[in-house]
Amino acid sequence: METRQQGLLDPEPVTEVDEEMVSDVDLNNTMTDEEREEILSELTKLEEEISTLRQVLASKEKHHSELKAKLGITPLSEFKQNFNKSWYDMQTSTAYKKTSETLSMAGQKTTAAFTALGTAISRKFGDMRNSPSFKSFEEKVECTVSNIKTKVGSQGGGGSFEEVLSSAAHASAQETPSNNMSESSDHERTY
C-alpha cells in the first residue's frame, strides 16, 4: 500500500520521461557521421554568410549616414519631416475630418444659441425699459436730478449731470469747512 502512495505522489510518470529520452537518442543514432559533418559544414557556412551580411549591412548603414550628412539631413530634421507627414496624414484622415466637421457644427449651433440668447435679453431689456415701473423709476431719477440742480443752483443755466454732481460736492465742502478741519485733525491724532 505504501508503494502505491509513493507512486501517486511522483510529479511526473517515469514512462513519459523515458519516451522523450528514447526519441532524442533515436534521432542521434540514426544520423551517420558523414551526415553530421555535412550539417555542421552547412551550419558553419550559414554562420559565415550571416557574419558577412552583418558586415555588409554595417557598411551600407555607414554609407547611408554619410550621404545624409552630405545632404545636411540630421536626425532632428528627419523627425520634423516624419512628424509633419504624420500630422498631414492625420488631418486628411476621415476620422479627423468627421471630428472637425462635428466640432464646426457644434460651434455654429453654439453661436446661434448665444445670438438667440442675446436677442432675447435685448428684447427683455427693451420691454423692461418700456414698462411702467421703469418709467416711474426714470421719472424719480429725473426729479432727483432737477432737485439737486435747484438746491445747488445753476451757475451757467444748466449743464451736464457730471457738472451738477461736482458742483454739489464743491458746495457741500464749502458749507462745513470747520467740520472738515476738525475731522482731519482727528484723523491725524488717530494715526
mmCIF file of N, CA and C in Angstrom, residues 52-174:
data_model
loop_
_atom_site.group_PDB
_atom_site.id
_atom_site.type_symbol
_atom_site.label_atom_id
_atom_site.label_comp_id
_atom_site.label_asym_id
_atom_site.label_seq_id
_atom_site.Cartn_x
_atom_site.Cartn_y
_atom_site.Cartn_z
ATOM 1 N N THR A 52 28.995 37.868 -42.801
ATOM 2 C CA THR A 52 29.264 38.708 -43.975
ATOM 3 C C THR A 52 28.118 39.694 -44.200
ATOM 4 N N LEU A 53 26.889 39.208 -44.093
ATOM 5 C CA LEU A 53 25.727 40.086 -44.286
ATOM 6 C C LEU A 53 25.688 41.196 -43.231
ATOM 7 N N ARG A 54 26.070 40.865 -42.009
ATOM 8 C CA ARG A 54 26.119 41.895 -40.961
ATOM 9 C C ARG A 54 27.158 42.956 -41.300
ATOM 10 N N GLN A 55 28.310 42.521 -41.814
ATOM 11 C CA GLN A 55 29.357 43.476 -42.200
ATOM 12 C C GLN A 55 28.882 44.345 -43.360
ATOM 13 N N VAL A 56 28.225 43.726 -44.345
ATOM 14 C CA VAL A 56 27.697 44.487 -45.487
ATOM 15 C C VAL A 56 26.645 45.478 -45.003
ATOM 16 N N LEU A 57 25.756 45.035 -44.120
ATOM 17 C CA LEU A 57 24.720 45.926 -43.588
ATOM 18 C C LEU A 57 25.342 47.096 -42.836
ATOM 19 N N ALA A 58 26.351 46.828 -42.019
ATOM 20 C CA ALA A 58 27.021 47.905 -41.281
ATOM 21 C C ALA A 58 27.672 48.883 -42.248
ATOM 22 N N SER A 59 28.286 48.360 -43.307
ATOM 23 C CA SER A 59 28.910 49.225 -44.312
ATOM 24 C C SER A 59 27.857 50.079 -45.014
ATOM 25 N N LYS A 60 26.731 49.463 -45.378
ATOM 26 C CA LYS A 60 25.642 50.198 -46.052
ATOM 27 C C LYS A 60 25.058 51.266 -45.123
ATOM 28 N N GLU A 61 24.878 50.941 -43.845
ATOM 29 C CA GLU A 61 24.351 51.926 -42.896
ATOM 30 C C GLU A 61 25.313 53.091 -42.728
ATOM 31 N N LYS A 62 26.605 52.801 -42.709
ATOM 32 C CA LYS A 62 27.609 53.862 -42.597
ATOM 33 C C LYS A 62 27.562 54.756 -43.827
ATOM 34 N N HIS A 63 27.488 54.145 -45.007
ATOM 35 C CA HIS A 63 27.404 54.912 -46.256
ATOM 36 C C HIS A 63 26.116 55.748 -46.282
ATOM 37 N N HIS A 64 25.048 55.165 -45.808
ATOM 38 C CA HIS A 64 23.752 55.851 -45.731
ATOM 39 C C HIS A 64 23.850 57.100 -44.858
ATOM 40 N N SER A 65 24.449 56.966 -43.682
ATOM 41 C CA SER A 65 24.577 58.115 -42.774
ATOM 42 C C SER A 65 25.520 59.169 -43.346
ATOM 43 N N GLU A 66 26.578 58.746 -44.083
ATOM 44 C CA GLU A 66 27.488 59.711 -44.718
ATOM 45 C C GLU A 66 26.760 60.520 -45.785
ATOM 46 N N LEU A 67 25.934 59.850 -46.591
ATOM 47 C CA LEU A 67 25.167 60.555 -47.624
ATOM 48 C C LEU A 67 24.182 61.546 -46.998
ATOM 49 N N LYS A 68 23.534 61.145 -45.921
ATOM 50 C CA LYS A 68 22.614 62.053 -45.223
ATOM 51 C C LYS A 68 23.364 63.259 -44.680
ATOM 52 N N ALA A 69 24.550 63.026 -44.141
ATOM 53 C CA ALA A 69 25.344 64.132 -43.600
ATOM 54 C C ALA A 69 25.733 65.096 -44.714
ATOM 55 N N LYS A 70 26.089 64.571 -45.895
ATOM 56 C CA LYS A 70 26.433 65.436 -47.029
ATOM 57 C C LYS A 70 25.235 66.269 -47.467
ATOM 58 N N LEU A 71 24.039 65.696 -47.389
ATOM 59 C CA LEU A 71 22.824 66.423 -47.768
ATOM 60 C C LEU A 71 22.328 67.348 -46.658
ATOM 61 N N GLY A 72 22.916 67.238 -45.491
ATOM 62 C CA GLY A 72 22.507 68.091 -44.374
ATOM 63 C C GLY A 72 21.274 67.573 -43.653
ATOM 64 N N ILE A 73 20.968 66.315 -43.856
ATOM 65 C CA ILE A 73 19.812 65.715 -43.185
ATOM 66 C C ILE A 73 20.259 65.228 -41.808
ATOM 67 N N THR A 74 19.692 65.860 -40.789
ATOM 68 C CA THR A 74 20.026 65.485 -39.413
ATOM 69 C C THR A 74 18.887 64.644 -38.833
ATOM 70 N N PRO A 75 19.150 63.958 -37.753
ATOM 71 C CA PRO A 75 18.060 63.202 -37.117
ATOM 72 C C PRO A 75 16.891 64.102 -36.714
ATOM 73 N N LEU A 76 17.204 65.339 -36.316
ATOM 74 C CA LEU A 76 16.136 66.266 -35.937
ATOM 75 C C LEU A 76 15.286 66.638 -37.149
ATOM 76 N N SER A 77 15.933 66.913 -38.282
ATOM 77 C CA SER A 77 15.163 67.264 -39.478
ATOM 78 C C SER A 77 14.337 66.073 -39.953
ATOM 79 N N GLU A 78 14.876 64.874 -39.810
ATOM 80 C CA GLU A 78 14.101 63.678 -40.156
ATOM 81 C C GLU A 78 12.888 63.551 -39.242
ATOM 82 N N PHE A 79 13.102 63.814 -37.964
ATOM 83 C CA PHE A 79 11.993 63.754 -37.011
ATOM 84 C C PHE A 79 10.918 64.768 -37.384
ATOM 85 N N LYS A 80 11.348 65.996 -37.709
ATOM 86 C CA LYS A 80 10.385 67.032 -38.102
ATOM 87 C C LYS A 80 9.616 66.607 -39.341
ATOM 88 N N GLN A 81 10.340 66.074 -40.312
ATOM 89 C CA GLN A 81 9.701 65.650 -41.553
ATOM 90 C C GLN A 81 8.694 64.527 -41.276
ATOM 91 N N ASN A 82 9.089 63.566 -40.474
ATOM 92 C CA ASN A 82 8.177 62.473 -40.129
ATOM 93 C C ASN A 82 6.971 62.981 -39.351
ATOM 94 N N PHE A 83 7.208 63.921 -38.441
ATOM 95 C CA PHE A 83 6.111 64.493 -37.661
ATOM 96 C C PHE A 83 5.145 65.242 -38.572
ATOM 97 N N ASN A 84 5.694 66.075 -39.471
ATOM 98 C CA ASN A 84 4.833 66.828 -40.387
ATOM 99 C C ASN A 84 4.030 65.892 -41.279
ATOM 100 N N LYS A 85 4.653 64.829 -41.749
ATOM 101 C CA LYS A 85 3.943 63.871 -42.592
ATOM 102 C C LYS A 85 2.841 63.194 -41.789
ATOM 103 N N SER A 86 3.148 62.803 -40.571
ATOM 104 C CA SER A 86 2.140 62.158 -39.723
ATOM 105 C C SER A 86 0.988 63.113 -39.428
ATOM 106 N N TRP A 87 1.315 64.373 -39.166
ATOM 107 C CA TRP A 87 0.282 65.385 -38.900
ATOM 108 C C TRP A 87 -0.608 65.570 -40.124
ATOM 109 N N TYR A 88 0.010 65.644 -41.302
ATOM 110 C CA TYR A 88 -0.751 65.788 -42.542
ATOM 111 C C TYR A 88 -1.636 64.561 -42.758
ATOM 112 N N ASP A 89 -1.074 63.370 -42.552
ATOM 113 C CA ASP A 89 -1.854 62.142 -42.715
ATOM 114 C C ASP A 89 -3.037 62.114 -41.756
ATOM 115 N N MET A 90 -2.813 62.578 -40.527
ATOM 116 C CA MET A 90 -3.895 62.598 -39.557
ATOM 117 C C MET A 90 -4.987 63.585 -39.985
ATOM 118 N N GLN A 91 -4.568 64.767 -40.475
ATOM 119 C CA GLN A 91 -5.551 65.772 -40.872
ATOM 120 C C GLN A 91 -6.357 65.328 -42.082
ATOM 121 N N THR A 92 -5.777 64.525 -42.931
ATOM 122 C CA THR A 92 -6.501 64.067 -44.112
ATOM 123 C C THR A 92 -7.269 62.780 -43.850
ATOM 124 N N SER A 93 -7.172 62.240 -42.645
ATOM 125 C CA SER A 93 -7.906 61.012 -42.334
ATOM 126 C C SER A 93 -9.394 61.319 -42.195
ATOM 127 N N THR A 94 -10.203 60.320 -42.455
ATOM 128 C CA THR A 94 -11.654 60.517 -42.382
ATOM 129 C C THR A 94 -12.112 60.773 -40.950
ATOM 130 N N ALA A 95 -11.476 60.141 -39.984
ATOM 131 C CA ALA A 95 -11.868 60.357 -38.582
ATOM 132 C C ALA A 95 -11.644 61.809 -38.183
ATOM 133 N N TYR A 96 -10.499 62.377 -38.581
ATOM 134 C CA TYR A 96 -10.199 63.770 -38.256
ATOM 135 C C TYR A 96 -11.202 64.694 -38.942
ATOM 136 N N LYS A 97 -11.496 64.408 -40.214
ATOM 137 C CA LYS A 97 -12.442 65.254 -40.950
ATOM 138 C C LYS A 97 -13.823 65.213 -40.306
ATOM 139 N N LYS A 98 -14.270 64.022 -39.924
ATOM 140 C CA LYS A 98 -15.587 63.910 -39.291
ATOM 141 C C LYS A 98 -15.615 64.649 -37.960
ATOM 142 N N THR A 99 -14.552 64.501 -37.172
ATOM 143 C CA THR A 99 -14.477 65.196 -35.887
ATOM 144 C C THR A 99 -14.462 66.700 -36.095
ATOM 145 N N SER A 100 -13.701 67.158 -37.072
ATOM 146 C CA SER A 100 -13.620 68.586 -37.364
ATOM 147 C C SER A 100 -14.978 69.129 -37.792
ATOM 148 N N GLU A 101 -15.661 68.381 -38.653
ATOM 149 C CA GLU A 101 -16.988 68.813 -39.097
ATOM 150 C C GLU A 101 -17.963 68.858 -37.925
ATOM 151 N N THR A 102 -17.898 67.868 -37.065
ATOM 152 C CA THR A 102 -18.791 67.826 -35.902
ATOM 153 C C THR A 102 -18.535 69.011 -34.980
ATOM 154 N N LEU A 103 -17.259 69.297 -34.718
ATOM 155 C CA LEU A 103 -16.932 70.439 -33.858
ATOM 156 C C LEU A 103 -17.337 71.754 -34.516
ATOM 157 N N SER A 104 -17.189 71.846 -35.822
ATOM 158 C CA SER A 104 -17.590 73.059 -36.534
ATOM 159 C C SER A 104 -19.098 73.266 -36.416
ATOM 160 N N MET A 105 -19.842 72.173 -36.603
ATOM 161 C CA MET A 105 -21.298 72.283 -36.475
ATOM 162 C C MET A 105 -21.690 72.649 -35.048
ATOM 163 N N ALA A 106 -21.014 72.073 -34.080
ATOM 164 C CA ALA A 106 -21.305 72.398 -32.680
ATOM 165 C C ALA A 106 -21.011 73.866 -32.408
ATOM 166 N N GLY A 107 -19.917 74.377 -32.968
ATOM 167 C CA GLY A 107 -19.585 75.792 -32.810
ATOM 168 C C GLY A 107 -20.633 76.691 -33.438
ATOM 169 N N GLN A 108 -21.106 76.308 -34.620
ATOM 170 C CA GLN A 108 -22.142 77.103 -35.282
ATOM 171 C C GLN A 108 -23.431 77.098 -34.471
ATOM 172 N N LYS A 109 -23.787 75.932 -33.942
ATOM 173 C CA LYS A 109 -25.010 75.850 -33.139
ATOM 174 C C LYS A 109 -24.869 76.651 -31.849
ATOM 175 N N THR A 110 -23.681 76.617 -31.250
ATOM 176 C CA THR A 110 -23.439 77.391 -30.035
ATOM 177 C C THR A 110 -23.529 78.881 -30.328
ATOM 178 N N THR A 111 -22.941 79.302 -31.452
ATOM 179 C CA THR A 111 -23.017 80.710 -31.847
ATOM 180 C C THR A 111 -24.463 81.124 -32.061
ATOM 181 N N ALA A 112 -25.228 80.273 -32.732
ATOM 182 C CA ALA A 112 -26.640 80.579 -32.966
ATOM 183 C C ALA A 112 -27.399 80.673 -31.641
ATOM 184 N N ALA A 113 -27.082 79.778 -30.710
ATOM 185 C CA ALA A 113 -27.759 79.806 -29.409
ATOM 186 C C ALA A 113 -27.425 81.084 -28.645
ATOM 187 N N PHE A 114 -26.140 81.491 -28.659
ATOM 188 C CA PHE A 114 -25.762 82.730 -27.974
ATOM 189 C C PHE A 114 -26.395 83.947 -28.647
ATOM 190 N N THR A 115 -26.494 83.923 -29.966
ATOM 191 C CA THR A 115 -27.138 85.025 -30.678
ATOM 192 C C THR A 115 -28.606 85.115 -30.274
ATOM 193 N N ALA A 116 -29.276 83.971 -30.232
ATOM 194 C CA ALA A 116 -30.681 83.954 -29.827
ATOM 195 C C ALA A 116 -30.829 84.431 -28.384
ATOM 196 N N LEU A 117 -29.909 84.011 -27.523
ATOM 197 C CA LEU A 117 -29.942 84.441 -26.127
ATOM 198 C C LEU A 117 -29.743 85.952 -26.028
ATOM 199 N N GLY A 118 -28.783 86.481 -26.780
ATOM 200 C CA GLY A 118 -28.541 87.928 -26.775
ATOM 201 C C GLY A 118 -29.745 88.702 -27.271
ATOM 202 N N THR A 119 -30.373 88.188 -28.317
ATOM 203 C CA THR A 119 -31.574 88.839 -28.849
ATOM 204 C C THR A 119 -32.688 88.817 -27.812
ATOM 205 N N ALA A 120 -32.865 87.691 -27.143
ATOM 206 C CA ALA A 120 -33.914 87.589 -26.122
ATOM 207 C C ALA A 120 -33.638 88.540 -24.964
ATOM 208 N N ILE A 121 -32.382 88.625 -24.546
ATOM 209 C CA ILE A 121 -32.037 89.539 -23.451
ATOM 210 C C ILE A 121 -32.270 90.981 -23.872
ATOM 211 N N SER A 122 -31.870 91.336 -25.090
ATOM 212 C CA SER A 122 -32.094 92.702 -25.580
ATOM 213 C C SER A 122 -33.583 93.019 -25.629
ATOM 214 N N ARG A 123 -34.370 92.065 -26.084
ATOM 215 C CA ARG A 123 -35.813 92.270 -26.162
ATOM 216 C C ARG A 123 -36.386 92.463 -24.760
ATOM 217 N N LYS A 124 -35.906 91.647 -23.792
ATOM 218 C CA LYS A 124 -36.403 91.778 -22.419
ATOM 219 C C LYS A 124 -36.019 93.134 -21.821
ATOM 220 N N PHE A 125 -34.777 93.580 -22.078
ATOM 221 C CA PHE A 125 -34.383 94.900 -21.582
ATOM 222 C C PHE A 125 -35.230 95.995 -22.223
ATOM 223 N N GLY A 126 -35.519 95.843 -23.515
ATOM 224 C CA GLY A 126 -36.386 96.821 -24.185
ATOM 225 C C GLY A 126 -37.776 96.830 -23.585
ATOM 226 N N ASP A 127 -38.314 95.633 -23.347
ATOM 227 C CA ASP A 127 -39.637 95.537 -22.725
ATOM 228 C C ASP A 127 -39.615 96.126 -21.320
ATOM 229 N N MET A 128 -38.538 95.854 -20.583
ATOM 230 C CA MET A 128 -38.425 96.368 -19.224
ATOM 231 C C MET A 128 -38.330 97.894 -19.239
ATOM 232 N N ARG A 129 -37.589 98.435 -20.205
ATOM 233 C CA ARG A 129 -37.431 99.890 -20.263
ATOM 234 C C ARG A 129 -38.756 100.577 -20.583
ATOM 235 N N ASN A 130 -39.585 99.903 -21.357
ATOM 236 C CA ASN A 130 -40.885 100.480 -21.705
ATOM 237 C C ASN A 130 -41.958 100.166 -20.671
ATOM 238 N N SER A 131 -41.615 99.425 -19.626
ATOM 239 C CA SER A 131 -42.598 99.062 -18.609
ATOM 240 C C SER A 131 -42.912 100.279 -17.728
ATOM 241 N N PRO A 132 -44.092 100.297 -17.131
ATOM 242 C CA PRO A 132 -44.489 101.423 -16.275
ATOM 243 C C PRO A 132 -43.584 101.584 -15.050
ATOM 244 N N SER A 133 -43.112 100.480 -14.470
ATOM 245 C CA SER A 133 -42.275 100.610 -13.277
ATOM 246 C C SER A 133 -40.938 101.269 -13.617
ATOM 247 N N PHE A 134 -40.347 100.936 -14.780
ATOM 248 C CA PHE A 134 -39.095 101.572 -15.177
ATOM 249 C C PHE A 134 -39.325 103.046 -15.489
ATOM 250 N N LYS A 135 -40.453 103.358 -16.129
ATOM 251 C CA LYS A 135 -40.775 104.763 -16.424
ATOM 252 C C LYS A 135 -40.889 105.541 -15.118
ATOM 253 N N SER A 136 -41.530 104.938 -14.115
ATOM 254 C CA SER A 136 -41.678 105.593 -12.817
ATOM 255 C C SER A 136 -40.301 105.823 -12.189
ATOM 256 N N PHE A 137 -39.421 104.813 -12.256
ATOM 257 C CA PHE A 137 -38.065 104.946 -11.724
ATOM 258 C C PHE A 137 -37.307 106.042 -12.460
ATOM 259 N N GLU A 138 -37.445 106.080 -13.787
ATOM 260 C CA GLU A 138 -36.757 107.094 -14.591
ATOM 261 C C GLU A 138 -37.235 108.499 -14.209
ATOM 262 N N GLU A 139 -38.540 108.630 -13.978
ATOM 263 C CA GLU A 139 -39.079 109.933 -13.579
ATOM 264 C C GLU A 139 -38.542 110.352 -12.212
ATOM 265 N N LYS A 140 -38.412 109.388 -11.288
ATOM 266 C CA LYS A 140 -37.882 109.703 -9.967
ATOM 267 C C LYS A 140 -36.431 110.166 -10.056
ATOM 268 N N VAL A 141 -35.649 109.529 -10.899
ATOM 269 C CA VAL A 141 -34.253 109.933 -11.069
ATOM 270 C C VAL A 141 -34.193 111.334 -11.659
ATOM 271 N N GLU A 142 -35.010 111.606 -12.674
ATOM 272 C CA GLU A 142 -35.023 112.945 -13.278
ATOM 273 C C GLU A 142 -35.448 113.997 -12.260
ATOM 274 N N CYS A 143 -36.410 113.651 -11.419
ATOM 275 C CA CYS A 143 -36.875 114.580 -10.386
ATOM 276 C C CYS A 143 -35.759 114.851 -9.380
ATOM 277 N N THR A 144 -35.034 113.806 -8.987
ATOM 278 C CA THR A 144 -33.925 113.963 -8.048
ATOM 279 C C THR A 144 -32.838 114.835 -8.647
ATOM 280 N N VAL A 145 -32.531 114.639 -9.914
ATOM 281 C CA VAL A 145 -31.507 115.450 -10.583
ATOM 282 C C VAL A 145 -31.944 116.906 -10.631
ATOM 283 N N SER A 146 -33.193 117.140 -10.960
ATOM 284 C CA SER A 146 -33.650 118.539 -11.018
ATOM 285 C C SER A 146 -33.656 119.167 -9.625
ATOM 286 N N ASN A 147 -33.966 118.378 -8.577
ATOM 287 C CA ASN A 147 -33.907 118.892 -7.211
ATOM 288 C C ASN A 147 -32.479 119.257 -6.832
ATOM 289 N N ILE A 148 -31.533 118.416 -7.221
ATOM 290 C CA ILE A 148 -30.125 118.719 -6.937
ATOM 291 C C ILE A 148 -29.726 119.997 -7.651
ATOM 292 N N LYS A 149 -30.170 120.147 -8.883
ATOM 293 C CA LYS A 149 -29.823 121.350 -9.647
ATOM 294 C C LYS A 149 -30.390 122.600 -8.975
ATOM 295 N N THR A 150 -31.612 122.523 -8.490
ATOM 296 C CA THR A 150 -32.199 123.704 -7.863
ATOM 297 C C THR A 150 -31.552 123.995 -6.518
ATOM 298 N N LYS A 151 -31.199 122.961 -5.751
ATOM 299 C CA LYS A 151 -30.557 123.193 -4.467
ATOM 300 C C LYS A 151 -29.170 123.778 -4.646
ATOM 301 N N VAL A 152 -28.441 123.261 -5.586
ATOM 302 C CA VAL A 152 -27.084 123.734 -5.812
ATOM 303 C C VAL A 152 -27.124 125.077 -6.527
ATOM 304 N N GLY A 153 -28.069 125.216 -7.363
ATOM 305 C CA GLY A 153 -28.157 126.445 -8.140
ATOM 306 C C GLY A 153 -27.342 126.307 -9.405
ATOM 307 N N SER A 154 -27.921 126.723 -10.454
ATOM 308 C CA SER A 154 -27.204 126.605 -11.730
ATOM 309 C C SER A 154 -26.400 127.856 -11.956
ATOM 310 N N GLN A 155 -25.117 127.661 -12.208
ATOM 311 C CA GLN A 155 -24.234 128.802 -12.403
ATOM 312 C C GLN A 155 -24.227 129.250 -13.843
ATOM 313 N N GLY A 156 -24.454 128.381 -14.740
ATOM 314 C CA GLY A 156 -24.414 128.766 -16.142
ATOM 315 C C GLY A 156 -25.697 128.437 -16.836
ATOM 316 N N GLY A 157 -26.758 128.246 -16.098
ATOM 317 C CA GLY A 157 -28.035 127.946 -16.711
ATOM 318 C C GLY A 157 -28.142 126.499 -17.153
ATOM 319 N N GLY A 158 -27.681 125.584 -16.378
ATOM 320 C CA GLY A 158 -27.810 124.162 -16.739
ATOM 321 C C GLY A 158 -26.458 123.491 -16.712
ATOM 322 N N GLY A 159 -26.324 122.471 -17.457
ATOM 323 C CA GLY A 159 -25.070 121.737 -17.542
ATOM 324 C C GLY A 159 -25.328 120.248 -17.507
ATOM 325 N N SER A 160 -24.294 119.533 -17.598
ATOM 326 C CA SER A 160 -24.432 118.079 -17.613
ATOM 327 C C SER A 160 -24.603 117.553 -16.193
ATOM 328 N N PHE A 161 -24.977 116.311 -16.104
ATOM 329 C CA PHE A 161 -25.183 115.676 -14.813
ATOM 330 C C PHE A 161 -23.886 115.652 -14.010
ATOM 331 N N GLU A 162 -22.753 115.397 -14.688
ATOM 332 C CA GLU A 162 -21.465 115.366 -14.010
ATOM 333 C C GLU A 162 -21.113 116.732 -13.421
ATOM 334 N N GLU A 163 -21.420 117.779 -14.170
ATOM 335 C CA GLU A 163 -21.136 119.132 -13.676
ATOM 336 C C GLU A 163 -21.962 119.425 -12.435
ATOM 337 N N VAL A 164 -23.228 118.994 -12.453
ATOM 338 C CA VAL A 164 -24.102 119.219 -11.307
ATOM 339 C C VAL A 164 -23.573 118.464 -10.095
ATOM 340 N N LEU A 165 -23.161 117.232 -10.280
ATOM 341 C CA LEU A 165 -22.633 116.457 -9.157
ATOM 342 C C LEU A 165 -21.361 117.076 -8.598
ATOM 343 N N SER A 166 -20.464 117.523 -9.483
ATOM 344 C CA SER A 166 -19.222 118.121 -8.988
ATOM 345 C C SER A 166 -19.504 119.439 -8.277
ATOM 346 N N SER A 167 -20.459 120.212 -8.772
ATOM 347 C CA SER A 167 -20.777 121.463 -8.088
ATOM 348 C C SER A 167 -21.456 121.186 -6.754
ATOM 349 N N ALA A 168 -22.261 120.113 -6.679
ATOM 350 C CA ALA A 168 -22.894 119.744 -5.415
ATOM 351 C C ALA A 168 -21.836 119.317 -4.411
ATOM 352 N N ALA A 169 -20.853 118.567 -4.854
ATOM 353 C CA ALA A 169 -19.773 118.150 -3.965
ATOM 354 C C ALA A 169 -18.978 119.354 -3.505
ATOM 355 N N HIS A 170 -18.734 120.301 -4.416
ATOM 356 C CA HIS A 170 -17.994 121.515 -4.072
ATOM 357 C C HIS A 170 -18.781 122.355 -3.067
ATOM 358 N N ALA A 171 -20.095 122.449 -3.267
ATOM 359 C CA ALA A 171 -20.935 123.231 -2.364
ATOM 360 C C ALA A 171 -20.983 122.597 -0.981
ATOM 361 N N SER A 172 -21.073 121.274 -0.918
ATOM 362 C CA SER A 172 -21.128 120.635 0.400
ATOM 363 C C SER A 172 -19.791 120.771 1.120
ATOM 364 N N ALA A 173 -18.702 120.836 0.388
ATOM 365 C CA ALA A 173 -17.390 121.024 1.010
ATOM 366 C C ALA A 173 -17.262 122.434 1.569
ATOM 367 N N GLN A 174 -17.891 123.420 0.943
ATOM 368 C CA GLN A 174 -17.797 124.808 1.405
ATOM 369 C C GLN A 174 -18.723 125.073 2.581
#
